[in-house]
Coordinates of C-alpha atoms in Angstrom, one line a residue:
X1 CA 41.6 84.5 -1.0
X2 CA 38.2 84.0 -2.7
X3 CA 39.1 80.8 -4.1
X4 CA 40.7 79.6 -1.1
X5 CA 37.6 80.5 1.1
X6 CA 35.5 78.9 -2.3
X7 CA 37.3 75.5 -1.6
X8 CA 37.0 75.4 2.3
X9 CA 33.1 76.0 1.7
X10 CA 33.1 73.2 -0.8
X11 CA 34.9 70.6 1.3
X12 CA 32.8 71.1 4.5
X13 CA 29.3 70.6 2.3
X14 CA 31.1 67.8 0.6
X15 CA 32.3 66.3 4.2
X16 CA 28.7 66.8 5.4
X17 CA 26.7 65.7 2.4
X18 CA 29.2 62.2 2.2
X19 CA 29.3 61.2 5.5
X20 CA 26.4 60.5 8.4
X21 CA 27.7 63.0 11.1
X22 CA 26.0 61.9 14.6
X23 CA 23.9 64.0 16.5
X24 CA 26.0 62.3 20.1
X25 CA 29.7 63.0 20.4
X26 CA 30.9 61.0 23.3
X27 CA 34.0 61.2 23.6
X28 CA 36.0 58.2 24.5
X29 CA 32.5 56.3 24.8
X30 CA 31.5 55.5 20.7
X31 CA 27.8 55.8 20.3
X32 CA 26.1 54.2 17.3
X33 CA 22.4 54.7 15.6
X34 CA 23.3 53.7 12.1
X35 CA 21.3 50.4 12.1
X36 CA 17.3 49.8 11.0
X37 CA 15.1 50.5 14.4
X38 CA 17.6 53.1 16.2
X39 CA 16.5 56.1 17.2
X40 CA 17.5 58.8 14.6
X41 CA 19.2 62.4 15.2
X42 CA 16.2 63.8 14.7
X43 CA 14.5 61.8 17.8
X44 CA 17.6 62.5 20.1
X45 CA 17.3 66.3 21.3
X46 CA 20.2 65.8 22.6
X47 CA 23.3 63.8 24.6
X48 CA 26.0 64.9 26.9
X49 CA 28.3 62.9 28.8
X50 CA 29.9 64.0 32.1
X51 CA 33.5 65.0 32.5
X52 CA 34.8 61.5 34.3
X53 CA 33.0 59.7 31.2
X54 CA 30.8 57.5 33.6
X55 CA 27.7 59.5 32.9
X56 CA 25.4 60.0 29.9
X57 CA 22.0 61.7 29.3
X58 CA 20.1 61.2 26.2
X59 CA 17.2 63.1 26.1
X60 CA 14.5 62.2 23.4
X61 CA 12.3 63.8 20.6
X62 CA 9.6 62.8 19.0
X63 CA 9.2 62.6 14.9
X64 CA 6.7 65.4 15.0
X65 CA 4.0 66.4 16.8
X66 CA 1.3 66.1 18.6
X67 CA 2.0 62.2 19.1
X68 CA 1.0 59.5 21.4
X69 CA 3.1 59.4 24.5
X70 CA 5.7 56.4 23.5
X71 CA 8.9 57.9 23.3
X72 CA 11.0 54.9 21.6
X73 CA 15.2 54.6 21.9
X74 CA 17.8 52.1 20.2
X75 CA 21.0 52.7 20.0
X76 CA 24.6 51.1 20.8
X77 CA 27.3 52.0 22.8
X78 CA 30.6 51.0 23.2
X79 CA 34.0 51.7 24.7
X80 CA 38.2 50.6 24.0
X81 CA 38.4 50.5 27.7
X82 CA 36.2 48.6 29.6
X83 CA 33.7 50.9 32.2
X84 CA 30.9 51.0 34.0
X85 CA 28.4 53.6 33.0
X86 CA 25.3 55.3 34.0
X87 CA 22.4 55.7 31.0
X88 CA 20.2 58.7 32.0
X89 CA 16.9 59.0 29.9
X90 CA 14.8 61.8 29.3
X91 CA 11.6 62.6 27.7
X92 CA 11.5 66.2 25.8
X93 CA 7.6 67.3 26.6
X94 CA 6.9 63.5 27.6
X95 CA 7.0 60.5 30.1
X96 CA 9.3 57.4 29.8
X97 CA 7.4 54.4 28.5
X98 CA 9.8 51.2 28.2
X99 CA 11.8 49.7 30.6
X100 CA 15.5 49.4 29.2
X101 CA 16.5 46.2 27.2
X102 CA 20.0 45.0 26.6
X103 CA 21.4 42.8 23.8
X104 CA 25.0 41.7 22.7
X105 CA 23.5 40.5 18.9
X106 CA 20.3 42.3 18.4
X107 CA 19.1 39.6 18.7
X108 CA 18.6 38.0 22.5
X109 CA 17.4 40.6 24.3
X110 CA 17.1 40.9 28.2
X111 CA 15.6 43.7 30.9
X112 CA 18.0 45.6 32.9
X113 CA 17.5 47.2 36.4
X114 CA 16.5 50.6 36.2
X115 CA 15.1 53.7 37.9
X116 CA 12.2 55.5 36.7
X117 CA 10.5 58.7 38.3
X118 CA 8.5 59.5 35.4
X119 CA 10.6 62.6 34.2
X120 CA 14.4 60.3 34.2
X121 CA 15.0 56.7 33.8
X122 CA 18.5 56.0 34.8
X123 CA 20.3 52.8 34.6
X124 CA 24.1 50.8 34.6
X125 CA 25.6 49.4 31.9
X126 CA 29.1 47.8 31.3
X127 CA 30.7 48.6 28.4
X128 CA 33.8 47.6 26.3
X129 CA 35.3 47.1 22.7
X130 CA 31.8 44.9 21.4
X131 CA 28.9 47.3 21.0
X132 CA 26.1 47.0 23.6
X133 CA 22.6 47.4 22.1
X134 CA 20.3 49.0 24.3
X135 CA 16.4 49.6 23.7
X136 CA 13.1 50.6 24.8
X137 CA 11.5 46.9 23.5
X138 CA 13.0 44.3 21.4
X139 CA 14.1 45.4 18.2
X140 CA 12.1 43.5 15.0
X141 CA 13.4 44.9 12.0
X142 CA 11.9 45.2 8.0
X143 CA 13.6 42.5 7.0
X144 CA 12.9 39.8 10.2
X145 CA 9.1 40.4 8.6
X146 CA 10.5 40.0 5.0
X147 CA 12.5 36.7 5.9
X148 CA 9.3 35.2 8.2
X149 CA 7.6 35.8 5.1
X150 CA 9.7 34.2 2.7
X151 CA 9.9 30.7 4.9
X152 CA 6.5 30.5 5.3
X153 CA 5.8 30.6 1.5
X154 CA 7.7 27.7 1.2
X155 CA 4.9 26.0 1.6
X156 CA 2.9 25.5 -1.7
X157 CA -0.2 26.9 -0.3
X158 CA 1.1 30.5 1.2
X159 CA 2.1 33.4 -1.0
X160 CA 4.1 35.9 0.1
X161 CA 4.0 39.1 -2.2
X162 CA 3.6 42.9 -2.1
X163 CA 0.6 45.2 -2.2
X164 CA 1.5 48.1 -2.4
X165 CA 4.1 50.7 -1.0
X166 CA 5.0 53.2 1.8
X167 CA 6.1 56.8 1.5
X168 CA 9.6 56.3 1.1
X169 CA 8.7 53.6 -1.6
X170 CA 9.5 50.4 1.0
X171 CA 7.4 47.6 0.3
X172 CA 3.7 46.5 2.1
X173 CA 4.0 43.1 1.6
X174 CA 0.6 40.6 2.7
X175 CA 1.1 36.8 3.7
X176 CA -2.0 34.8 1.9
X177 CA -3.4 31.5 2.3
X178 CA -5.9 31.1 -0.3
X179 CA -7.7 27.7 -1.6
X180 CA -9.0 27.5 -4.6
X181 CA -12.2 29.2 -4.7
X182 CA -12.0 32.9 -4.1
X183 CA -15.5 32.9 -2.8
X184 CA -14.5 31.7 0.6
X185 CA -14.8 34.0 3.5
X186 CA -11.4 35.7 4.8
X187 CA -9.7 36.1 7.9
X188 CA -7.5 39.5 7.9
X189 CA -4.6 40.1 10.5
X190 CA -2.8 43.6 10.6
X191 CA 0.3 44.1 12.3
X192 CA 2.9 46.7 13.1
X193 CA 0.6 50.2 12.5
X194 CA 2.4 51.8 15.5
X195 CA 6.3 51.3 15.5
X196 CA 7.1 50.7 19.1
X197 CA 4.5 48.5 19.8
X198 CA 7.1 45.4 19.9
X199 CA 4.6 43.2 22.4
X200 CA 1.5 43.0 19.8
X201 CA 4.5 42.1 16.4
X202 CA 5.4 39.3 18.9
X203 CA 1.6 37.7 19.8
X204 CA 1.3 38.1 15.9
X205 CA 4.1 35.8 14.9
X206 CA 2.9 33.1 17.3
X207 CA -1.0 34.0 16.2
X208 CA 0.0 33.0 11.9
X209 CA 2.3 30.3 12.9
X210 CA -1.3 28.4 14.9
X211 CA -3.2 29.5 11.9
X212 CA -0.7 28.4 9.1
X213 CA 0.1 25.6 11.1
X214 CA -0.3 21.5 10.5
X215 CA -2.6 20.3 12.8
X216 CA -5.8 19.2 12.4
X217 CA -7.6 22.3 13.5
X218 CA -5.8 24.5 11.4
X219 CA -6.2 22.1 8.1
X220 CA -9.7 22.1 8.8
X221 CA -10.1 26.1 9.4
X222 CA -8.2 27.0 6.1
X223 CA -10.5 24.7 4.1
X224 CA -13.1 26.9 4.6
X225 CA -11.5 30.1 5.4
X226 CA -8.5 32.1 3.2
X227 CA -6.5 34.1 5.2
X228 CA -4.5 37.6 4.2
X229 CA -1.6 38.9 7.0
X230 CA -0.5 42.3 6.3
X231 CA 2.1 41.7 9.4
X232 CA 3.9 45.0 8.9
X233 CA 2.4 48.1 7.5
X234 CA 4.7 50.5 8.9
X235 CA 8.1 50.0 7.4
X236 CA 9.1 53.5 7.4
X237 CA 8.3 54.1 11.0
X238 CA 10.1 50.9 11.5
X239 CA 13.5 51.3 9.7
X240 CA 13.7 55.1 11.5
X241 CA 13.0 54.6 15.0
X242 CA 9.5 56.6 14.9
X243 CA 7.5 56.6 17.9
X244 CA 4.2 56.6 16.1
X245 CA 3.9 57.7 12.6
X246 CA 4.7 57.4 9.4
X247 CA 7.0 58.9 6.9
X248 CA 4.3 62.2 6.8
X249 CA 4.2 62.4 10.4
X250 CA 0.3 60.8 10.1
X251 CA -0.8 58.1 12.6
X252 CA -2.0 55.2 10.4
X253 CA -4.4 53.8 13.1
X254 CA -6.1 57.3 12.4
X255 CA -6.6 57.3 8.6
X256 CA -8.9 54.5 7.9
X257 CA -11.4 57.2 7.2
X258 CA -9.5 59.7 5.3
X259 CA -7.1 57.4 3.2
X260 CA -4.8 59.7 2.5
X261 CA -1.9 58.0 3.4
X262 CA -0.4 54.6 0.5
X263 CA 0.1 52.2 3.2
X264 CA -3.8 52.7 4.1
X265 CA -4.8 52.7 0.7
X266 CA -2.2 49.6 0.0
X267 CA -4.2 47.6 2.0
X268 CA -8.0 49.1 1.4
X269 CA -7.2 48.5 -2.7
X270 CA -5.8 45.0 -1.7
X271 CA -9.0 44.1 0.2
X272 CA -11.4 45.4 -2.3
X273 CA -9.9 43.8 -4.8
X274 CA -10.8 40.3 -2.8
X275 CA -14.1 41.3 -2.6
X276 CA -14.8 42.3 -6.0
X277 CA -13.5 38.7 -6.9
X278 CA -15.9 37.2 -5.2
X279 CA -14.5 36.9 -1.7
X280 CA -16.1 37.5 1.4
X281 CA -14.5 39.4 4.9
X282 CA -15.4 37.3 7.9
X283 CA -13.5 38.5 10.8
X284 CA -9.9 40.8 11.4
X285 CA -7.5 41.2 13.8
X286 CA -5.0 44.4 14.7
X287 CA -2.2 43.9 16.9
X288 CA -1.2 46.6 18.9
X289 CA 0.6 47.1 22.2
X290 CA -0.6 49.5 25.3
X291 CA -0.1 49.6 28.7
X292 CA -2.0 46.2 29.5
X293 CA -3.4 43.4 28.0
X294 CA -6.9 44.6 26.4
X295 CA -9.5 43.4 23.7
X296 CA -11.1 46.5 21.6
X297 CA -14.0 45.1 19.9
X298 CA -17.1 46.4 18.3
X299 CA -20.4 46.0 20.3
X300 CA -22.1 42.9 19.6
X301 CA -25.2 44.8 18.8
X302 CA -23.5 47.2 15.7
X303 CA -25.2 45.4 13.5
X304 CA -22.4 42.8 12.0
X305 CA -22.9 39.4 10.9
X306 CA -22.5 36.8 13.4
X307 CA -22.9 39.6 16.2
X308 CA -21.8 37.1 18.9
X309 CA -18.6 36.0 17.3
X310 CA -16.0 38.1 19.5
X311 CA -17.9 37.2 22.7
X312 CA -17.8 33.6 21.9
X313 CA -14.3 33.9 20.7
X314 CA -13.2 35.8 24.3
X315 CA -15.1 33.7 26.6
X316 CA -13.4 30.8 25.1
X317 CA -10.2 32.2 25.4
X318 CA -11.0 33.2 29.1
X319 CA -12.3 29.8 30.2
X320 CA -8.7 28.5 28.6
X321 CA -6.3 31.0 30.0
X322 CA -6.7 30.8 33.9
X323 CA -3.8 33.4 33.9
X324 CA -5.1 36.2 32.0
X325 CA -7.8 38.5 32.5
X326 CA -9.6 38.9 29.4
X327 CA -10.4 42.5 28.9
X328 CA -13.1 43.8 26.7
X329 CA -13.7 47.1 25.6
X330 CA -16.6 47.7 22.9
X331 CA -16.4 50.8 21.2
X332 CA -17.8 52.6 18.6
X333 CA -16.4 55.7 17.2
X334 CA -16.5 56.5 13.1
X335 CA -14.6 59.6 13.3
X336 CA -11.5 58.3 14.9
X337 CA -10.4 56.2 11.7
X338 CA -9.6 53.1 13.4
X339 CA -9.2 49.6 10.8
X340 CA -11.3 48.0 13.4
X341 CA -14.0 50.5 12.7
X342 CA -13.2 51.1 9.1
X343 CA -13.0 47.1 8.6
X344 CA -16.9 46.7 10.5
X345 CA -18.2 49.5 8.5
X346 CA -17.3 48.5 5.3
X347 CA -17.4 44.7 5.4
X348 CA -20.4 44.7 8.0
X349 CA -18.6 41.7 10.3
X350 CA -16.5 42.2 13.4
X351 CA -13.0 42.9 14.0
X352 CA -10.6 43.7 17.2
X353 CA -8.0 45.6 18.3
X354 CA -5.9 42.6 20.1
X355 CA -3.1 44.7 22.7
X356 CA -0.4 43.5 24.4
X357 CA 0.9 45.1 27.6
X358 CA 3.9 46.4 27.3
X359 CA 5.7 44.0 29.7
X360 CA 3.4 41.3 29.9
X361 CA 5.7 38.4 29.9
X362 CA 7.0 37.4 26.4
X363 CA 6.1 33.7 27.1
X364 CA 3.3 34.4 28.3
X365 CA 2.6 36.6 25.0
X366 CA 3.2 33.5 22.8
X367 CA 1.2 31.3 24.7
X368 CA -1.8 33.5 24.9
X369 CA -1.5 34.5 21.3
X370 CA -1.3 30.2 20.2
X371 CA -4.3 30.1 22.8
X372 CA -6.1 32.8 21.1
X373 CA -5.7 31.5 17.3
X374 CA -7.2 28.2 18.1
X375 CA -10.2 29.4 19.6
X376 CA -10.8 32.2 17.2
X377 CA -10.6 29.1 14.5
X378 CA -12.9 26.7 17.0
X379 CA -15.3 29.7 17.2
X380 CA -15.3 30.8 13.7
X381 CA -15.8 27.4 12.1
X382 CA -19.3 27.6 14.2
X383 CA -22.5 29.4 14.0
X384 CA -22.3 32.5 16.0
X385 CA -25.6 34.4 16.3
X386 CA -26.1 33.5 19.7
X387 CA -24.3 33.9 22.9
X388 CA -22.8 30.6 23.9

């Protein structure tokens, strides 16, 4: 008997230990979250679907807390028998924040019609034998950054390599454009701090393309500027669905001051390391995403170089873009451990938090964010210790 009993116990922590057992059984409806970017069982409290199978209710976790407010879903469902069902979303200790997105290839992503009254977000979905994807934003994985990488390094000029890496040993990889003399000034662009924050990833793509780019403006910029893109410095909170943090449960937007967490320190070494060589930090830009379109700077009278760069640069970009109301908050806090703090303090020049609204119009994103590189370049290749 005690051998028998011996063997059950063995099988069922082999049978757990060898196989990924899903936190949502759904009966005749599969569900799926084994893919980079969907939320994990530990962000899904829990699921339950109704007796007629038409109904399910996912209610969501965060990775730890206390965390920002931006509870973050991804997951797939399917079913052998075509039916309509209804998705019901709720927010353990939290608010709903995106709007529900669709896909059929991860891929090509569109909005849904939903229902939101703060504490549920309900919506319909059709399902059948091909998986449905369904997320909070659009879904931008590890290796989407690795491959935009990789192509742009094609050309001669761009390297593509790693800095450093995260907690769970993934790669921080930055995307330099350097001339010859490592004296020139730089221009840094961070990306991808804050998991979720899909609309600020896709003004960054957009952003490097205009910088990297052929034309004439561009050519001229980056023969007297180098430029370092760190486009991803999350991957951790990336590949697992996070809402916020990293692998230790630690906001990176919050660290700049402490550095006690590698993808800080990645990029911190990386940039001393520039400056100890000779070179020179001009200007830097965050992306992040919020509930609107907003510009946190540092006041023009901190004490930077160039104190008026920013305000040139956003007036410019306000006189182009009819459409969009440029926002600018200054702000200066050096116990919050911001990069756009950290990055002024140190390197005594300006940077900005650049944020997207959440559902600010994805064209509209890209056409802002081309707007926006060419008159930071415009701006930057001129003297800016006056107010133009």
């Amino acid at each position: 008997m005690y051998r028998i009993a011996l063997t059950v116990f063995y099988f069922l922590v082999f049978t757990l230990v060898s196989f990924k057992i899903s936190a949502c059984y759904l009966g005749e409806v599969k569900f799926n979250n084994d893919f980079p970017g969907a939320s994990s069982d530990k962000m899904l409290y829990s699921c339950e679907i109704n007796k007629k199978g038409n109904k399910i209710k996912f209610t969501l976790q965060p990775e730890n807390t206390p965390i920002n407010d931006s509870p973050w879903y991804a997951f797939q469902l399917s079913s052998k028998q075509s039916k309509s069902v209804k998705v019901v979303i709720a927010v353990k200790d939290g608010t709903n924040r995106y709007p529900p997105k669709i896909s059929h290839d991860g891929i090509k992503w569109q909005p849904i019609k939903y229902n939101n009254d703060g504490d549920l977000m309900s919506f319909r979905v059709k399902l059948g034998p091909k998986p449905l994807w369904i997320a909070g934003q659009e879904i931008i994985t590890n290796e989407a950054y690795i491959t935009w990488g990789d192509k742009l390094a094609q050309n001669a000029s761009i390297e593509h390599k790693v800095i450093g890496h995260s907690v769970d040993k993934q790669p921080i990889y930055v995307i330099e454009s350097r001339q010859v003399f490592n004296a020139k000034p730089w221009l840094v662009v961070l990306g991808r701090q804050h998991p979720p924050e899909i609309t600020g990833a896709l003004a960054l793509f957009p952003f490097v393309s205009t910088l990297l780019s052929d034309s004439e403006l561009a050519n001229v910029f980056r023969s007297r500027f180098n430029i370092a893109i760190v486009p991803n410095l999350n991957p951790d909170g990336v590949t697992a669905g996070y809402w916020r943090h990293n692998k230790n449960g630690v906001d990176l937007n919050r660290d700049w001051n402490k550095f006690k967490q590698p993808e800080v320190t990645a990029v911190d070494r990386y940039l001393s390391t520039l400056v100890e060589a000779g070179g020179v930090m001009s200007m830097a830009v965050d992306f992040h995403s919020t509930k609107k379109d907003i510009f946190y700077t540092m006041p023009s009278d901190y004490g930077v170089e160039q104190p008026y760069l920013v305000n040139n640069w956003l007036n410019k970009l306000d006189a182009k873009r009819k459409d969009l109301e440029v926002i600018q908050k200054p702000g200066n806090n050096p116990d919050l451990g911001v990069f756009k703090q950290y990055f002024a303090d140190k390197f005594k020049v300006h940077a900005i938090t650049y944020e997207m609204g959440d559902n600010s119009d994805r064209t509209f994103i890209r056409e802002v964010a081309i707007d926006a590189a060419n008159s930071l370049m415009q701006t930057m290749l001129t003297d800016n210790n006056k107010l133009r």
